[in-house]
Tab-separated table of N, CA and C in Angstrom:
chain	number	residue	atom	x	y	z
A	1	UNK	N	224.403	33.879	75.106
A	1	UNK	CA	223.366	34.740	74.574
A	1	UNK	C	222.405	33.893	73.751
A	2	UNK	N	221.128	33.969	74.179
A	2	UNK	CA	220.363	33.154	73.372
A	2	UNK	C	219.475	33.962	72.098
A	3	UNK	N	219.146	35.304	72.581
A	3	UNK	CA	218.724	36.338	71.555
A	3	UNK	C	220.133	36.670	70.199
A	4	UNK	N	219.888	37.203	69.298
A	4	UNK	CA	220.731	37.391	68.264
A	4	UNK	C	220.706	39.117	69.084
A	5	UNK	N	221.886	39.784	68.956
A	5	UNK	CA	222.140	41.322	69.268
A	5	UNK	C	221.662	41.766	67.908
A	6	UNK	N	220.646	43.078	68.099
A	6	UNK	CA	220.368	43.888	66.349
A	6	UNK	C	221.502	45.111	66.605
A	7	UNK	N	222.375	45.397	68.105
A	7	UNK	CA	223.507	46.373	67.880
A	7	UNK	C	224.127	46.283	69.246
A	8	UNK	N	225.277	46.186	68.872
A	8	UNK	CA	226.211	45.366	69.977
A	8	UNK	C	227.572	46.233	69.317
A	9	UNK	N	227.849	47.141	70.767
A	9	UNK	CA	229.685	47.987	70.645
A	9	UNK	C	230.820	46.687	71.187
A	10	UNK	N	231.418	46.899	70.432
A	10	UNK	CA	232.398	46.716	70.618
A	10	UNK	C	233.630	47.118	71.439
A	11	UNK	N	233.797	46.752	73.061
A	11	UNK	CA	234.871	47.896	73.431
A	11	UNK	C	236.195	47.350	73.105
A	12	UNK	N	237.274	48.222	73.807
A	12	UNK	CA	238.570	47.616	73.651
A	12	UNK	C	239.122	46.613	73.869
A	13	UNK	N	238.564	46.002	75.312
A	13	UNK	CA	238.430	44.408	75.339
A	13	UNK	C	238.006	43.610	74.654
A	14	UNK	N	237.132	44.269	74.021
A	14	UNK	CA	236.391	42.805	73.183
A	14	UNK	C	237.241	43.150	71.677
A	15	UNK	N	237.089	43.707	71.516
A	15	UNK	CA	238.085	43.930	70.310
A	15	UNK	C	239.558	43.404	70.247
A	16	UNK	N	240.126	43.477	71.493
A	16	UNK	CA	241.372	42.321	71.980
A	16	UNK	C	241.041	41.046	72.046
A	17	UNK	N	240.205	40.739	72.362
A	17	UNK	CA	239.779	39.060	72.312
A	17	UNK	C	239.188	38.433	70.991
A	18	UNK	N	238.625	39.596	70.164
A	18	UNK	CA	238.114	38.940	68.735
A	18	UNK	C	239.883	39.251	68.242
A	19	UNK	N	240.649	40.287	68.542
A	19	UNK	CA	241.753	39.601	67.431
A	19	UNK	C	242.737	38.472	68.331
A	20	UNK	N	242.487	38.335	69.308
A	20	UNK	CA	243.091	37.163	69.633
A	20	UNK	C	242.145	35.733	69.713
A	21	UNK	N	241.285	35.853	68.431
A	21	UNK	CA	240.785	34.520	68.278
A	21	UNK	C	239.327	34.167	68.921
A	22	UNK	N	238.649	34.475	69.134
A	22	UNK	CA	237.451	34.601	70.684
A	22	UNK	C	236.177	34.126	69.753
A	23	UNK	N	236.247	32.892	69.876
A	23	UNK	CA	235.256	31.993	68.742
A	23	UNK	C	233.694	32.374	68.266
A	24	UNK	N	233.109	33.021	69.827
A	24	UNK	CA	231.969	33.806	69.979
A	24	UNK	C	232.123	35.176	69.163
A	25	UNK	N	232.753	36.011	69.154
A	25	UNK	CA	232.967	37.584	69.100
A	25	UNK	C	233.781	37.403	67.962
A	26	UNK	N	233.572	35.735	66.960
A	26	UNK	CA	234.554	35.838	65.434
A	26	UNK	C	232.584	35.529	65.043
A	27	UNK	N	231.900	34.818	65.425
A	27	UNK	CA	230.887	34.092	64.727
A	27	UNK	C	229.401	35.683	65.238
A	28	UNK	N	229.659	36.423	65.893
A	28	UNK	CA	229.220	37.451	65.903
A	28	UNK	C	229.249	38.476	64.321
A	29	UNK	N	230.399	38.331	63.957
A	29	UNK	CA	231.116	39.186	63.451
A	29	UNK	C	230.363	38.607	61.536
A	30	UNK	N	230.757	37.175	61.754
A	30	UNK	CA	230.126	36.296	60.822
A	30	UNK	C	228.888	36.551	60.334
A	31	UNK	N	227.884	36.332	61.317
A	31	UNK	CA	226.368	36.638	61.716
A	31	UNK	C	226.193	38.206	60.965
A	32	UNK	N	227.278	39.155	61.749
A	32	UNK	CA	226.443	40.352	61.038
A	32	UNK	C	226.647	40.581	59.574
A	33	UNK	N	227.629	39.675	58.737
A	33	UNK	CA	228.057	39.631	57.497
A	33	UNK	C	227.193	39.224	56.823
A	34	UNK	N	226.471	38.496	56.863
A	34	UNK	CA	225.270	37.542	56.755
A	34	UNK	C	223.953	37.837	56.800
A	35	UNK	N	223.571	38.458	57.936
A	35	UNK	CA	222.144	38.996	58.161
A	35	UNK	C	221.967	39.942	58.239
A	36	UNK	N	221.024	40.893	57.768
A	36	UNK	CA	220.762	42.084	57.499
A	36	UNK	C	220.262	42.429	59.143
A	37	UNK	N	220.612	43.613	59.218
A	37	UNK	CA	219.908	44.290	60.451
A	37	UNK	C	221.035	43.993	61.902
A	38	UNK	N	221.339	43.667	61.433
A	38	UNK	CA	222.879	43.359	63.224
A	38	UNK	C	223.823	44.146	62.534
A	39	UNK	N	224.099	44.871	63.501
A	39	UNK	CA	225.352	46.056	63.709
A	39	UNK	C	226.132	45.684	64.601
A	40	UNK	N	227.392	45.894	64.516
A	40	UNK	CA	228.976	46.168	65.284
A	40	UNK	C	229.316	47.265	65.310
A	41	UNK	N	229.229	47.930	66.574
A	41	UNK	CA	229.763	49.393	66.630
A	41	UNK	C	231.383	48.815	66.883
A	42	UNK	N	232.041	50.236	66.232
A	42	UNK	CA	233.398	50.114	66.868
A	42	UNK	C	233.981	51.576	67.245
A	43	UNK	N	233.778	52.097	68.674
A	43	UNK	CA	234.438	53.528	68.762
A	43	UNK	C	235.459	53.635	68.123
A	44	UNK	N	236.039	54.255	67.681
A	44	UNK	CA	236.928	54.979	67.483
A	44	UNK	C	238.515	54.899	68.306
A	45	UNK	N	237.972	54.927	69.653
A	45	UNK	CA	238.963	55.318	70.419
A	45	UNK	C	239.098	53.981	71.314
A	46	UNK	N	238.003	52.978	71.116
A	46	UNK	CA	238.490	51.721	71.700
A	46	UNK	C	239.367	50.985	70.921
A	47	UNK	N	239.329	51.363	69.610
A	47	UNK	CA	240.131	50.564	68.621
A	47	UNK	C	241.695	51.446	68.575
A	48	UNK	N	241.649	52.530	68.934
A	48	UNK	CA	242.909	52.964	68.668
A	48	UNK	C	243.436	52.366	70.115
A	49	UNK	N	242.657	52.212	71.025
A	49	UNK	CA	243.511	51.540	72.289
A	49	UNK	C	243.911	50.250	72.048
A	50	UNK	N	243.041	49.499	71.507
A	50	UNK	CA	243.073	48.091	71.210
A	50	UNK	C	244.468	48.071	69.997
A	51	UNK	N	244.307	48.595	68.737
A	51	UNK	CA	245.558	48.618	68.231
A	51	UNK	C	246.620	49.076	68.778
A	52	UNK	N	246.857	49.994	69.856
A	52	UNK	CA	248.297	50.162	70.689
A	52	UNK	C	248.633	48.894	71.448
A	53	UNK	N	247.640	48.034	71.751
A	53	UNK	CA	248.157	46.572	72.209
A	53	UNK	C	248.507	45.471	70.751
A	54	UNK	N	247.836	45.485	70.385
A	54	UNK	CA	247.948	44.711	69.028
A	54	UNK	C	247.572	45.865	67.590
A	55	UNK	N	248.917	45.946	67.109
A	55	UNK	CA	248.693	46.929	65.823
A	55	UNK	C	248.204	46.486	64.884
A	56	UNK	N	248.324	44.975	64.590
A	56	UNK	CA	247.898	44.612	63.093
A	56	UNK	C	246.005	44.515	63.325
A	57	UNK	N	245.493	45.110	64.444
A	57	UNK	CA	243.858	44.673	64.562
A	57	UNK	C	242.854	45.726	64.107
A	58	UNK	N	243.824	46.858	63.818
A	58	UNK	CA	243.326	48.205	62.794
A	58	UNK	C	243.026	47.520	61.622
A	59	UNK	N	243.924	47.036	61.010
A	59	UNK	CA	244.179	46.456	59.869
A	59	UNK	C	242.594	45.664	59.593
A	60	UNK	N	242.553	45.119	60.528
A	60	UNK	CA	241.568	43.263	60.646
A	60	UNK	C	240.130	44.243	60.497
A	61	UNK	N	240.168	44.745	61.597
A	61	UNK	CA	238.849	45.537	61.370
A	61	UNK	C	238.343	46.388	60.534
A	62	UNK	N	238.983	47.117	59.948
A	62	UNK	CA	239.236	48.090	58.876
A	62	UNK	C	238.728	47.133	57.437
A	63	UNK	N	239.285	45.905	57.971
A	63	UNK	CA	238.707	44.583	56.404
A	63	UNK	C	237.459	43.838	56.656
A	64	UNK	N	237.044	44.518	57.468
A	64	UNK	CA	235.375	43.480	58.176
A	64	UNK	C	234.393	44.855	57.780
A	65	UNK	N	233.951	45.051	56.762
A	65	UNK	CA	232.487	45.876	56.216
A	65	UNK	C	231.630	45.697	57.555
A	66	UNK	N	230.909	44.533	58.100
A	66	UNK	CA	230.172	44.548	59.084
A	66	UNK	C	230.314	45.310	60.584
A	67	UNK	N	231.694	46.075	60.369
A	67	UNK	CA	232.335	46.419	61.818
A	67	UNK	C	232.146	48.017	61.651
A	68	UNK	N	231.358	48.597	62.041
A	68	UNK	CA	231.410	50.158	61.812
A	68	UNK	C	231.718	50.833	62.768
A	69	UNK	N	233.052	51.565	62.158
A	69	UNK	CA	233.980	52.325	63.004
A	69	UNK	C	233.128	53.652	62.893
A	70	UNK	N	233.048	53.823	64.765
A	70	UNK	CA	232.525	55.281	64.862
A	70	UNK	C	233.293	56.358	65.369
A	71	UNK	N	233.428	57.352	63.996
A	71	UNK	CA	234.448	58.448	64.659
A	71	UNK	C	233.774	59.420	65.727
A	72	UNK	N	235.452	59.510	65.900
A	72	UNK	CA	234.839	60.931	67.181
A	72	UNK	C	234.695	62.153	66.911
A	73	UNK	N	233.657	62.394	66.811
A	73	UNK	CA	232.942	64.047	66.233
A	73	UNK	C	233.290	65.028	67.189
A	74	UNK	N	232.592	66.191	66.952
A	74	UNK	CA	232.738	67.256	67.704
A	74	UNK	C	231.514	66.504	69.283
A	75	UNK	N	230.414	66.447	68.906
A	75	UNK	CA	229.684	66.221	70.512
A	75	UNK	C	230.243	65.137	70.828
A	76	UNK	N	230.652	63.822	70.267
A	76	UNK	CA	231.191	63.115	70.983
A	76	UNK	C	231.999	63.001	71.580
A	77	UNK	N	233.551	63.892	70.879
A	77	UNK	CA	234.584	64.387	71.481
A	77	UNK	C	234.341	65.028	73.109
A	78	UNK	N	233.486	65.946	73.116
A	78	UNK	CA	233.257	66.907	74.289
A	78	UNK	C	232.411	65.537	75.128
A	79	UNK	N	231.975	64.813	75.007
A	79	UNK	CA	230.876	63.992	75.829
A	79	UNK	C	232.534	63.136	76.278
A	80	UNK	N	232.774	62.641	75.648
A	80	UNK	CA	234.090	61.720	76.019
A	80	UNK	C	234.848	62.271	77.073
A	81	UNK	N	235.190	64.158	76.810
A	81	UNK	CA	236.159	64.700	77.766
A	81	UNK	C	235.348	65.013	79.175
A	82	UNK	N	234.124	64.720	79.085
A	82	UNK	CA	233.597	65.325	80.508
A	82	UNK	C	233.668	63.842	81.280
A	83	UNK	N	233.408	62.481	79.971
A	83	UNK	CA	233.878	61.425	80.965
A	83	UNK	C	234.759	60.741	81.715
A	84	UNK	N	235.919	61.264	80.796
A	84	UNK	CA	237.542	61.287	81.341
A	84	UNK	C	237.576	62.200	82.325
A	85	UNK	N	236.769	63.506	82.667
A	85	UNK	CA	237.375	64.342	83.296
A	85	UNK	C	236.751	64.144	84.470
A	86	UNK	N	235.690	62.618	84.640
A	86	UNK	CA	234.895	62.198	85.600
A	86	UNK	C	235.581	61.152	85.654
A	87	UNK	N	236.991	60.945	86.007
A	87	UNK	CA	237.386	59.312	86.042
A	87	UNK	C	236.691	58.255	84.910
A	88	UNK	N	236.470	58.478	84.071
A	88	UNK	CA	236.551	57.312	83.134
A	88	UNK	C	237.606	56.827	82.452
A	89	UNK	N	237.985	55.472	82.193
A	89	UNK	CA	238.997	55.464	81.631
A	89	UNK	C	238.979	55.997	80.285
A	90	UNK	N	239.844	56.135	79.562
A	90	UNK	CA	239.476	57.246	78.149
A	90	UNK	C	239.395	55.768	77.224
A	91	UNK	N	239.880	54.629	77.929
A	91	UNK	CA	240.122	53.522	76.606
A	91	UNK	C	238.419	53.118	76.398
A	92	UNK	N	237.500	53.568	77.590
A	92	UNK	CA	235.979	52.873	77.692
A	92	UNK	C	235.073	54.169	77.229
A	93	UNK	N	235.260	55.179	77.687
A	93	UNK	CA	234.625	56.483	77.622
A	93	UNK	C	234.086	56.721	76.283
A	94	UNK	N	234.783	56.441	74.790
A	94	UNK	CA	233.779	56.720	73.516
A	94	UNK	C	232.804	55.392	73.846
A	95	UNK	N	233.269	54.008	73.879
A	95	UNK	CA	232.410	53.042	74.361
A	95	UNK	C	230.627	53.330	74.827
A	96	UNK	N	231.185	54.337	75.829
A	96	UNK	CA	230.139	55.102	76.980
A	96	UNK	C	229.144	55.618	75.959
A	97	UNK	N	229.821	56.660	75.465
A	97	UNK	CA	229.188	57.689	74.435
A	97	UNK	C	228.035	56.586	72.887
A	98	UNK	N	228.604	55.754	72.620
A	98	UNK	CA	227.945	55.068	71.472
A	98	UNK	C	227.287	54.397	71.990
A	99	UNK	N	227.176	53.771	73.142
A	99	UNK	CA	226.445	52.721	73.809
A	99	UNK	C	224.729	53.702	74.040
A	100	UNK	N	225.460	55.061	74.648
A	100	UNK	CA	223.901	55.229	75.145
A	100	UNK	C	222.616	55.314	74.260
A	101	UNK	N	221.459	56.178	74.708
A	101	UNK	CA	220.450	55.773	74.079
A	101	UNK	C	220.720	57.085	73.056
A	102	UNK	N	220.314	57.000	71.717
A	102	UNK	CA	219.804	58.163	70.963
A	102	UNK	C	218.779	57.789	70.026
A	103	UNK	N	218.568	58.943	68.447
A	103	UNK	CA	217.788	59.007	67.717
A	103	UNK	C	217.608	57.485	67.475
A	104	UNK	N	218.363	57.005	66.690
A	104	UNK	CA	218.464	55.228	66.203
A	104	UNK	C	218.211	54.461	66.962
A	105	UNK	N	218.955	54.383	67.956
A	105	UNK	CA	218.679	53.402	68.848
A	105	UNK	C	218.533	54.009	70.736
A	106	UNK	N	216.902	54.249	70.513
A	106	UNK	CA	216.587	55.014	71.707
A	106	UNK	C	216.566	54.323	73.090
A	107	UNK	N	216.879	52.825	72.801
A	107	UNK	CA	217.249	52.175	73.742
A	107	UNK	C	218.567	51.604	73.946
A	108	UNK	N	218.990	52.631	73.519
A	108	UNK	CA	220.907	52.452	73.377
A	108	UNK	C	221.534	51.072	72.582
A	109	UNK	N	222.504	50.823	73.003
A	109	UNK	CA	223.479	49.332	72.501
A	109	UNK	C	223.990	48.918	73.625
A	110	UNK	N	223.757	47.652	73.704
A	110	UNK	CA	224.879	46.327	74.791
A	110	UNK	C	226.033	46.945	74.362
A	111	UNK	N	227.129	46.644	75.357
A	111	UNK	CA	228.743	46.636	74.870
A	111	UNK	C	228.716	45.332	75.363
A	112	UNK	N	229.852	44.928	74.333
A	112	UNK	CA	230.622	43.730	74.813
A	112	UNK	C	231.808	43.968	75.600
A	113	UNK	N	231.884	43.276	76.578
A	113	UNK	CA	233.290	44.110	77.097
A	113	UNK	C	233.474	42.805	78.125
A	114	UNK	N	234.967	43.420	78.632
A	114	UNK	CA	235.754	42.418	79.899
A	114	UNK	C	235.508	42.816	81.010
A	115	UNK	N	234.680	43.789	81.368
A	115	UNK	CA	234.478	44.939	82.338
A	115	UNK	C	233.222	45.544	82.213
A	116	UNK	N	232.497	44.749	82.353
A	116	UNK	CA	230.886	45.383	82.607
A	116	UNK	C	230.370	46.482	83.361
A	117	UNK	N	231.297	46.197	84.940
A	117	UNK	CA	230.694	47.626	85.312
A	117	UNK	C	230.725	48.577	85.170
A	118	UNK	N	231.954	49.245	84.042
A	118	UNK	CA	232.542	50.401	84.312
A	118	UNK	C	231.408	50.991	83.271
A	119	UNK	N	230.559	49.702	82.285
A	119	UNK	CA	229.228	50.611	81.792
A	119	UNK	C	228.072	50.314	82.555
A	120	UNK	N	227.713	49.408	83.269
A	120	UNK	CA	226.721	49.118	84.151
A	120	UNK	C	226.394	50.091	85.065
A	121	UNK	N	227.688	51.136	85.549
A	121	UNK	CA	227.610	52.287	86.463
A	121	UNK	C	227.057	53.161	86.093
A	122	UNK	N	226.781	53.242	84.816
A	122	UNK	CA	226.668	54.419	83.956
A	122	UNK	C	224.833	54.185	83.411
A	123	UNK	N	224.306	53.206	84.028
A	123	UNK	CA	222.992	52.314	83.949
A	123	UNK	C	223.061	51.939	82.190
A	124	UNK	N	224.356	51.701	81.599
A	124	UNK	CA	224.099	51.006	79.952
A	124	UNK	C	223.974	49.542	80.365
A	125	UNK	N	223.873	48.934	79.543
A	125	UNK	CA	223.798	47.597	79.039
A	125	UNK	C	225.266	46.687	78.650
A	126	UNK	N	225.738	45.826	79.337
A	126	UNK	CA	226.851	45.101	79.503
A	126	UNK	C	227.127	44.240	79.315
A	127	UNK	N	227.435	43.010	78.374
A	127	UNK	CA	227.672	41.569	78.145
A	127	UNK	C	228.695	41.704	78.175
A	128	UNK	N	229.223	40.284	79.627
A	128	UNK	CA	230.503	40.414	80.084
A	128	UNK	C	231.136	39.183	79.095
A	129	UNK	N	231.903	39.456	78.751
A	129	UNK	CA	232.278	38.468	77.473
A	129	UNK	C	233.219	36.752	77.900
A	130	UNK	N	232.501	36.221	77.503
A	130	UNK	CA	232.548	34.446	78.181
A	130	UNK	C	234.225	34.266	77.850
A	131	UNK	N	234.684	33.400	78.917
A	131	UNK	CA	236.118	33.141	78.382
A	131	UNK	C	236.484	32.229	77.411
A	132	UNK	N	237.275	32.873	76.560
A	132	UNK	CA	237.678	32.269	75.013
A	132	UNK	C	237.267	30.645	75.472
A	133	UNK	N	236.520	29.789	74.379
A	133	UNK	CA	236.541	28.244	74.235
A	133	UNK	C	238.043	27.438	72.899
């Protein structure tokens, strides 16, 4: 990536690879600590997937201010179940929901993810995340 991201989600993959060390997606994380105006989304529900693989990464994220965990509300909840109930996986589906476009950011958010298409299908924005250095 040669641009700096001003809002970049976080899915469950990438959230598995920053707690398993992922030098890019630690100095991301750095960056938004640092500079005003870069955001880290973190669904909700990618992180509760991501902590059922690794539990202590609730913890990690929960201690990073720059990482903003987005709960699942009432419209998001219902937006999530019509995407599960459309074959989405449920671990990507809040992903789906925060990524797209709204009030703030009317041109939605990149996800970072291991699996681009499953938001690329959905016409969002996808950075397929480089393998750990």
């Amino acid at each position: 990536m040669t641009a700096p991201l001003a809002a970049v989600v976080f899915d469950h993959t990438a959230l598995l690879a920053l707690g398993a060390g992922h030098r890019l997606l630690s100095g991301l994380v750095a960056a938004a600590h640092q500079e005003a105006g870069r955001h880290i989304y973190v669904p909700a529900l990618c992180l509760a997937a991501a902590s059922a693989d690794r539990p202590a990464l609730g913890e990690h994220v929960g201690a990073l201010p720059a990482m903003e965990v987005v709960e699942l509300g009432y419209s998001a909840a219902t937006a999530v179940g019509r995407l599960v109930s459309g074959a989405v996986d449920w671990r990507a589906a809040h992903a789906v929901v925060v990524a797209r476009p709204d009030a703030e950011w009317p041109t939605g958010r990149s996800v970072l993810t291991g699996d681009p298409d499953v938001y690329r299908r959905r016409g969002l924005t996808a950075i397929e995340l480089p393998p750990p250095r």
